[in-house]
Amino acid sequence: MGSLYTALASFLDARHRLGTWQLRIDDIDPPRAVAGSVERILTGLKAHGLLWDDEVIYQSQSTDAFEHALTQLGQSGRLFRCRCTRADLKTTGSCGQACVNQQHADDVPHSLRVSVDRSLLTDSEDRFLGPQGITAEALPQDFIVRRRDGLFAYQLAAAVDDAQPNFTHIVRGRDLLDSTHRQRYLHSVLGLTSPQYAHVGLLCGADGNKLSKQNGAPEVILGQAADNLRQCLIQLRQTPPPASARNPDAILEHAISNWAPPLHRTQYP
Ligand SMILES: [Zn+2]
């Protein structure tokens, strides 16, 4: 339900503004991929009438662009090899052993980190949450762009893909707000234009945890698509569709015309 809720907010925001709505599958972490999960996402969206424009975009097809970005980061002089294990890191997740000064050899197991120069980044305005200051937790002194296992880090891949010229607006969950500062920082180093970001508060269960599969939330029942959409619209504080709207298409038509961004809330009951 948490994923449906965020997808719905993103869909309504795009459709209300007569924009296109693109679907990207972030599939650059094969060890964590669950068989059949992409099909379940596509089936779930379709069942709720959340139809995307154009072809589905698979992040795994952008690896050349990620490699190019790493080369550029290297040329900027901000990339360094870090051999820290999890136990060595600072509480912010940044390198704990000053690897930046040590020029570790390439054959030592290492991740690649980018060092942060705060002066390159200004505070940002989130379309839903308002002005966002930057804390040390959100933007530590360095962060990983290529993992120790050789895979591209989420921050790098998302930054490069989100800055494609045809993506103007990103709507996503509040849990990614800290990542946004890191991705905006990468944009500034790479000379890319950041899209406009908007974060919606998280849909939480009675225990206060985000409603997601990782937290054991039950899967949405596809046969109850109209009810699911109505529930999400209530949580997004939208005008309820009339009772005569009985199927997903009718509910969405009403919701698109009446979309009012959920402003300045970080968490919903
Ligand atoms: Zn280190």
mmCIF file of C-alpha atoms and ligand atoms in Angstrom:
data_model
loop_
_atom_site.group_PDB
_atom_site.id
_atom_site.type_symbol
_atom_site.label_atom_id
_atom_site.label_comp_id
_atom_site.label_asym_id
_atom_site.label_seq_id
_atom_site.Cartn_x
_atom_site.Cartn_y
_atom_site.Cartn_z
ATOM 1 C CA MET A 1 0.000 0.000 0.000
ATOM 2 C CA GLY A 2 2.914 2.346 0.738
ATOM 3 C CA SER A 3 4.306 1.916 -2.778
ATOM 4 C CA LEU A 4 0.879 2.366 -4.355
ATOM 5 C CA TYR A 5 0.368 5.538 -2.342
ATOM 6 C CA THR A 6 3.664 7.094 -3.506
ATOM 7 C CA ALA A 7 3.094 5.998 -7.109
ATOM 8 C CA LEU A 8 -0.392 7.518 -7.015
ATOM 9 C CA ALA A 9 0.927 10.875 -5.749
ATOM 10 C CA SER A 10 3.534 10.914 -8.519
ATOM 11 C CA PHE A 11 0.990 9.893 -11.189
ATOM 12 C CA LEU A 12 -1.594 12.498 -10.143
ATOM 13 C CA ASP A 13 0.979 15.269 -9.943
ATOM 14 C CA ALA A 14 2.210 14.502 -13.471
ATOM 15 C CA ARG A 15 -1.233 14.043 -15.023
ATOM 16 C CA HIS A 16 -2.700 17.128 -13.341
ATOM 17 C CA ARG A 17 0.113 19.184 -14.870
ATOM 18 C CA LEU A 18 -0.472 17.532 -18.267
ATOM 19 C CA GLY A 19 2.947 15.941 -18.019
ATOM 20 C CA THR A 20 3.988 12.465 -19.014
ATOM 21 C CA TRP A 21 4.551 9.853 -16.324
ATOM 22 C CA GLN A 22 7.608 7.673 -16.782
ATOM 23 C CA LEU A 23 8.220 4.387 -15.069
ATOM 24 C CA ARG A 24 11.797 3.431 -14.257
ATOM 25 C CA ILE A 25 12.812 0.157 -12.664
ATOM 26 C CA ASP A 26 15.944 0.523 -10.544
ATOM 27 C CA ASP A 27 17.482 -2.867 -11.201
ATOM 28 C CA ILE A 28 21.183 -2.285 -10.624
ATOM 29 C CA ASP A 29 21.425 -4.456 -7.532
ATOM 30 C CA PRO A 30 21.136 -8.033 -8.855
ATOM 31 C CA PRO A 31 22.041 -9.664 -5.486
ATOM 32 C CA ARG A 32 18.955 -8.077 -3.924
ATOM 33 C CA ALA A 33 16.569 -8.629 -6.825
ATOM 34 C CA VAL A 34 13.581 -10.833 -6.046
ATOM 35 C CA ALA A 35 12.373 -13.070 -8.866
ATOM 36 C CA GLY A 36 9.083 -11.862 -10.306
ATOM 37 C CA SER A 37 9.108 -8.535 -8.456
ATOM 38 C CA VAL A 38 9.193 -6.370 -11.609
ATOM 39 C CA GLU A 39 6.187 -8.211 -13.066
ATOM 40 C CA ARG A 40 4.332 -7.728 -9.770
ATOM 41 C CA ILE A 41 4.996 -3.976 -9.843
ATOM 42 C CA LEU A 42 3.787 -3.648 -13.451
ATOM 43 C CA THR A 43 0.700 -5.796 -12.804
ATOM 44 C CA GLY A 44 -0.137 -3.842 -9.642
ATOM 45 C CA LEU A 45 0.114 -0.454 -11.370
ATOM 46 C CA LYS A 46 -1.997 -1.606 -14.326
ATOM 47 C CA ALA A 47 -4.670 -3.057 -12.032
ATOM 48 C CA HIS A 48 -5.017 0.382 -10.430
ATOM 49 C CA GLY A 49 -5.190 2.237 -13.739
ATOM 50 C CA LEU A 50 -1.758 3.815 -13.206
ATOM 51 C CA LEU A 51 -0.589 3.536 -16.792
ATOM 52 C CA TRP A 52 2.800 4.983 -17.654
ATOM 53 C CA ASP A 53 3.905 6.683 -20.864
ATOM 54 C CA ASP A 54 6.458 5.227 -23.251
ATOM 55 C CA GLU A 55 8.532 2.127 -22.594
ATOM 56 C CA VAL A 56 9.510 1.038 -19.100
ATOM 57 C CA ILE A 57 13.042 2.286 -18.412
ATOM 58 C CA TYR A 58 15.471 -0.210 -16.878
ATOM 59 C CA GLN A 59 18.332 1.341 -14.982
ATOM 60 C CA SER A 60 20.568 -1.625 -15.793
ATOM 61 C CA GLN A 61 20.696 -0.318 -19.385
ATOM 62 C CA SER A 62 22.437 2.911 -18.319
ATOM 63 C CA THR A 63 25.685 1.419 -17.036
ATOM 64 C CA ASP A 64 27.757 3.256 -19.697
ATOM 65 C CA ALA A 65 26.408 6.566 -18.385
ATOM 66 C CA PHE A 66 27.232 5.566 -14.793
ATOM 67 C CA GLU A 67 30.769 4.591 -15.823
ATOM 68 C CA HIS A 68 31.165 7.918 -17.616
ATOM 69 C CA ALA A 69 29.985 9.758 -14.487
ATOM 70 C CA LEU A 70 32.577 7.920 -12.389
ATOM 71 C CA THR A 71 35.282 8.985 -14.852
ATOM 72 C CA GLN A 72 34.103 12.595 -14.587
ATOM 73 C CA LEU A 73 34.093 12.417 -10.785
ATOM 74 C CA GLY A 74 37.649 11.062 -10.959
ATOM 75 C CA GLN A 75 38.681 13.985 -13.163
ATOM 76 C CA SER A 76 37.128 16.422 -10.674
ATOM 77 C CA GLY A 77 39.634 15.202 -8.073
ATOM 78 C CA ARG A 78 36.830 14.356 -5.627
ATOM 79 C CA LEU A 79 36.881 10.571 -5.967
ATOM 80 C CA PHE A 80 38.905 8.363 -3.617
ATOM 81 C CA ARG A 81 39.310 4.699 -2.739
ATOM 82 C CA CYS A 82 38.031 3.758 0.703
ATOM 83 C CA ARG A 83 38.914 0.413 2.259
ATOM 84 C CA CYS A 84 36.797 0.875 5.381
ATOM 85 C CA THR A 85 34.474 -1.931 6.355
ATOM 86 C CA ARG A 86 31.110 -1.174 7.935
ATOM 87 C CA ALA A 87 32.672 -1.238 11.414
ATOM 88 C CA ASP A 88 35.178 1.484 10.459
ATOM 89 C CA LEU A 89 32.632 4.041 9.287
ATOM 90 C CA LYS A 90 31.557 7.167 11.138
ATOM 91 C CA THR A 91 27.983 7.349 12.368
ATOM 92 C CA THR A 92 27.110 9.464 9.317
ATOM 93 C CA GLY A 93 28.288 6.553 7.122
ATOM 94 C CA SER A 94 31.322 8.455 5.882
ATOM 95 C CA CYS A 95 34.875 7.089 5.731
ATOM 96 C CA GLY A 96 36.293 6.593 9.213
ATOM 97 C CA GLN A 97 40.018 6.254 8.446
ATOM 98 C CA ALA A 98 40.907 9.248 6.298
ATOM 99 C CA CYS A 99 41.299 7.019 3.227
ATOM 100 C CA VAL A 100 41.111 10.193 1.144
ATOM 101 C CA ASN A 101 44.748 10.895 2.062
ATOM 102 C CA GLN A 102 46.055 7.376 1.609
ATOM 103 C CA GLN A 103 45.977 6.579 -2.123
ATOM 104 C CA HIS A 104 45.050 2.903 -1.597
ATOM 105 C CA ALA A 105 46.170 0.603 -4.414
ATOM 106 C CA ASP A 106 43.532 -0.585 -6.873
ATOM 107 C CA ASP A 107 43.989 -4.250 -5.893
ATOM 108 C CA VAL A 108 42.995 -3.605 -2.268
ATOM 109 C CA PRO A 109 39.250 -4.278 -1.780
ATOM 110 C CA HIS A 110 37.669 -0.832 -1.740
ATOM 111 C CA SER A 111 34.629 1.243 -2.464
ATOM 112 C CA LEU A 112 34.784 4.534 -4.334
ATOM 113 C CA ARG A 113 33.640 7.617 -2.443
ATOM 114 C CA VAL A 114 33.140 11.191 -3.470
ATOM 115 C CA SER A 115 34.248 13.872 -1.040
ATOM 116 C CA VAL A 116 31.781 16.645 -0.388
ATOM 117 C CA ASP A 117 32.370 20.365 -0.705
ATOM 118 C CA ARG A 118 29.301 21.953 0.882
ATOM 119 C CA SER A 119 29.983 25.277 -0.792
ATOM 120 C CA LEU A 120 28.922 23.750 -4.118
ATOM 121 C CA LEU A 121 25.378 23.205 -2.879
ATOM 122 C CA THR A 122 22.678 25.663 -1.904
ATOM 123 C CA ASP A 123 19.611 24.862 0.188
ATOM 124 C CA SER A 124 16.757 23.606 -1.931
ATOM 125 C CA GLU A 125 13.036 24.099 -2.123
ATOM 126 C CA ASP A 126 10.985 20.919 -2.068
ATOM 127 C CA ARG A 127 7.735 21.395 -3.980
ATOM 128 C CA PHE A 128 5.723 19.696 -1.229
ATOM 129 C CA LEU A 129 7.819 20.099 1.919
ATOM 130 C CA GLY A 130 9.105 23.621 1.402
ATOM 131 C CA PRO A 131 12.690 24.857 2.008
ATOM 132 C CA GLN A 132 15.158 22.143 2.952
ATOM 133 C CA GLY A 133 18.295 22.913 4.925
ATOM 134 C CA ILE A 134 21.197 20.500 4.607
ATOM 135 C CA THR A 135 22.344 18.628 7.697
ATOM 136 C CA ALA A 136 25.565 16.672 8.193
ATOM 137 C CA GLU A 137 23.464 13.514 8.305
ATOM 138 C CA ALA A 138 21.861 14.273 4.943
ATOM 139 C CA LEU A 139 25.138 15.224 3.324
ATOM 140 C CA PRO A 140 28.136 13.772 5.167
ATOM 141 C CA GLN A 141 31.715 14.631 4.268
ATOM 142 C CA ASP A 142 31.800 11.818 1.720
ATOM 143 C CA PHE A 143 29.565 9.028 0.440
ATOM 144 C CA ILE A 144 29.788 5.906 -1.710
ATOM 145 C CA VAL A 145 29.325 6.061 -5.469
ATOM 146 C CA ARG A 146 30.653 2.564 -6.291
ATOM 147 C CA ARG A 147 30.272 -0.229 -3.822
ATOM 148 C CA ARG A 148 32.952 -2.562 -2.581
ATOM 149 C CA ASP A 149 31.372 -5.378 -4.629
ATOM 150 C CA GLY A 150 31.865 -3.279 -7.779
ATOM 151 C CA LEU A 151 28.207 -2.354 -8.258
ATOM 152 C CA PHE A 152 27.220 1.258 -8.873
ATOM 153 C CA ALA A 153 25.777 2.829 -5.741
ATOM 154 C CA TYR A 154 22.154 3.894 -5.684
ATOM 155 C CA GLN A 155 23.133 7.579 -5.252
ATOM 156 C CA LEU A 156 25.211 7.657 -8.413
ATOM 157 C CA ALA A 157 22.723 5.768 -10.567
ATOM 158 C CA ALA A 158 19.737 7.791 -9.382
ATOM 159 C CA ALA A 159 21.587 11.095 -9.799
ATOM 160 C CA VAL A 160 22.632 10.297 -13.369
ATOM 161 C CA ASP A 161 19.253 8.907 -14.443
ATOM 162 C CA ASP A 162 17.133 11.582 -12.731
ATOM 163 C CA ALA A 163 19.092 14.317 -14.506
ATOM 164 C CA GLN A 164 18.159 13.086 -17.993
ATOM 165 C CA PRO A 165 16.757 16.128 -19.812
ATOM 166 C CA ASN A 166 13.289 14.604 -20.284
ATOM 167 C CA PHE A 167 12.797 14.201 -16.507
ATOM 168 C CA THR A 168 11.740 17.544 -15.072
ATOM 169 C CA HIS A 169 10.007 16.541 -11.835
ATOM 170 C CA ILE A 170 10.576 13.733 -9.364
ATOM 171 C CA VAL A 171 7.902 12.816 -6.807
ATOM 172 C CA ARG A 172 8.914 10.214 -4.234
ATOM 173 C CA GLY A 173 8.745 9.180 -0.587
ATOM 174 C CA ARG A 174 10.027 11.268 2.310
ATOM 175 C CA ASP A 175 12.481 8.492 3.205
ATOM 176 C CA LEU A 176 14.577 9.559 0.185
ATOM 177 C CA LEU A 177 14.929 13.191 1.235
ATOM 178 C CA ASP A 178 18.482 12.773 2.536
ATOM 179 C CA SER A 179 19.448 11.019 -0.690
ATOM 180 C CA THR A 180 18.195 14.016 -2.637
ATOM 181 C CA HIS A 181 20.902 16.238 -1.153
ATOM 182 C CA ARG A 182 23.569 13.714 -2.190
ATOM 183 C CA GLN A 183 22.129 13.418 -5.671
ATOM 184 C CA ARG A 184 21.919 17.199 -6.073
ATOM 185 C CA TYR A 185 25.533 17.381 -4.988
ATOM 186 C CA LEU A 186 26.519 14.869 -7.675
ATOM 187 C CA HIS A 187 24.599 16.935 -10.232
ATOM 188 C CA SER A 188 26.612 20.008 -9.301
ATOM 189 C CA VAL A 189 29.947 18.179 -9.586
ATOM 190 C CA LEU A 190 28.931 16.517 -12.860
ATOM 191 C CA GLY A 191 27.567 19.745 -14.354
ATOM 192 C CA LEU A 192 24.034 18.313 -14.625
ATOM 193 C CA THR A 193 20.790 20.199 -14.036
ATOM 194 C CA SER A 194 18.779 18.859 -11.083
ATOM 195 C CA PRO A 195 15.097 18.120 -11.661
ATOM 196 C CA GLN A 196 12.552 19.648 -9.275
ATOM 197 C CA TYR A 197 11.943 17.363 -6.320
ATOM 198 C CA ALA A 198 8.824 16.785 -4.259
ATOM 199 C CA HIS A 199 8.608 14.309 -1.383
ATOM 200 C CA VAL A 200 5.406 12.898 0.035
ATOM 201 C CA GLY A 201 5.135 11.889 3.689
ATOM 202 C CA LEU A 202 5.264 8.186 4.346
ATOM 203 C CA LEU A 203 2.245 6.014 4.781
ATOM 204 C CA CYS A 204 2.764 4.412 8.181
ATOM 205 C CA GLY A 205 1.075 1.527 9.923
ATOM 206 C CA ALA A 206 -0.273 1.562 13.489
ATOM 207 C CA ASP A 207 3.248 0.760 14.779
ATOM 208 C CA GLY A 208 4.623 3.957 13.204
ATOM 209 C CA ASN A 209 6.735 2.077 10.654
ATOM 210 C CA LYS A 210 6.574 2.787 6.950
ATOM 211 C CA LEU A 211 4.079 0.485 5.230
ATOM 212 C CA SER A 212 6.360 -1.436 2.926
ATOM 213 C CA LYS A 213 7.117 -5.000 2.031
ATOM 214 C CA GLN A 214 10.429 -4.820 3.941
ATOM 215 C CA ASN A 215 8.427 -4.110 7.093
ATOM 216 C CA GLY A 216 6.121 -7.038 6.522
ATOM 217 C CA ALA A 217 3.128 -5.017 5.251
ATOM 218 C CA PRO A 218 0.654 -7.238 3.381
ATOM 219 C CA GLU A 219 0.460 -7.010 -0.418
ATOM 220 C CA VAL A 220 -2.396 -4.929 -1.798
ATOM 221 C CA ILE A 221 -5.328 -6.980 -3.059
ATOM 222 C CA LEU A 222 -5.585 -6.245 -6.777
ATOM 223 C CA GLY A 223 -9.283 -7.171 -6.858
ATOM 224 C CA GLN A 224 -9.963 -4.222 -4.538
ATOM 225 C CA ALA A 225 -8.270 -1.617 -6.732
ATOM 226 C CA ALA A 226 -11.033 1.006 -6.397
ATOM 227 C CA ASP A 227 -11.030 0.721 -2.588
ATOM 228 C CA ASN A 228 -7.226 0.844 -2.476
ATOM 229 C CA LEU A 229 -7.184 4.058 -4.512
ATOM 230 C CA ARG A 230 -9.843 5.638 -2.299
ATOM 231 C CA GLN A 231 -7.801 4.767 0.801
ATOM 232 C CA CYS A 232 -4.654 6.302 -0.675
ATOM 233 C CA LEU A 233 -6.537 9.465 -1.672
ATOM 234 C CA ILE A 234 -7.791 9.885 1.891
ATOM 235 C CA GLN A 235 -4.219 9.534 3.191
ATOM 236 C CA LEU A 236 -3.047 12.080 0.588
ATOM 237 C CA ARG A 237 -5.753 14.457 1.905
ATOM 238 C CA GLN A 238 -7.442 14.705 -1.485
ATOM 239 C CA THR A 239 -11.093 15.500 -2.164
ATOM 240 C CA PRO A 240 -12.883 12.119 -2.102
ATOM 241 C CA PRO A 241 -14.251 11.049 -5.508
ATOM 242 C CA PRO A 242 -18.081 10.831 -5.698
ATOM 243 C CA ALA A 243 -19.683 7.478 -4.856
ATOM 244 C CA SER A 244 -20.687 7.162 -8.507
ATOM 245 C CA ALA A 245 -16.984 6.668 -9.389
ATOM 246 C CA ARG A 246 -16.803 2.904 -8.985
ATOM 247 C CA ASN A 247 -13.813 1.814 -11.038
ATOM 248 C CA PRO A 248 -10.154 2.928 -11.027
ATOM 249 C CA ASP A 249 -10.473 4.982 -14.230
ATOM 250 C CA ALA A 250 -13.398 7.024 -12.889
ATOM 251 C CA ILE A 251 -11.677 7.534 -9.534
ATOM 252 C CA LEU A 252 -8.445 8.621 -11.184
ATOM 253 C CA GLU A 253 -10.226 11.000 -13.552
ATOM 254 C CA HIS A 254 -11.719 12.806 -10.559
ATOM 255 C CA ALA A 255 -8.449 12.693 -8.627
ATOM 256 C CA ILE A 256 -6.425 14.120 -11.537
ATOM 257 C CA SER A 257 -8.721 17.140 -11.946
ATOM 258 C CA ASN A 258 -8.835 17.782 -8.194
ATOM 259 C CA TRP A 259 -5.188 17.097 -7.342
ATOM 260 C CA ALA A 260 -3.888 19.410 -4.618
ATOM 261 C CA PRO A 261 -0.293 18.676 -3.562
ATOM 262 C CA PRO A 262 -0.026 17.492 0.055
ATOM 263 C CA LEU A 263 2.036 20.388 1.379
ATOM 264 C CA HIS A 264 4.440 20.549 4.300
ATOM 265 C CA ARG A 265 3.559 17.255 5.956
ATOM 266 C CA THR A 266 6.316 14.847 6.758
ATOM 267 C CA GLN A 267 4.214 12.003 8.060
ATOM 268 C CA TYR A 268 0.595 10.989 7.786
ATOM 269 C CA PRO A 269 -1.467 9.091 10.353
HETATM 270 ZN ZN ZN B 1 37.727 4.749 4.413
#
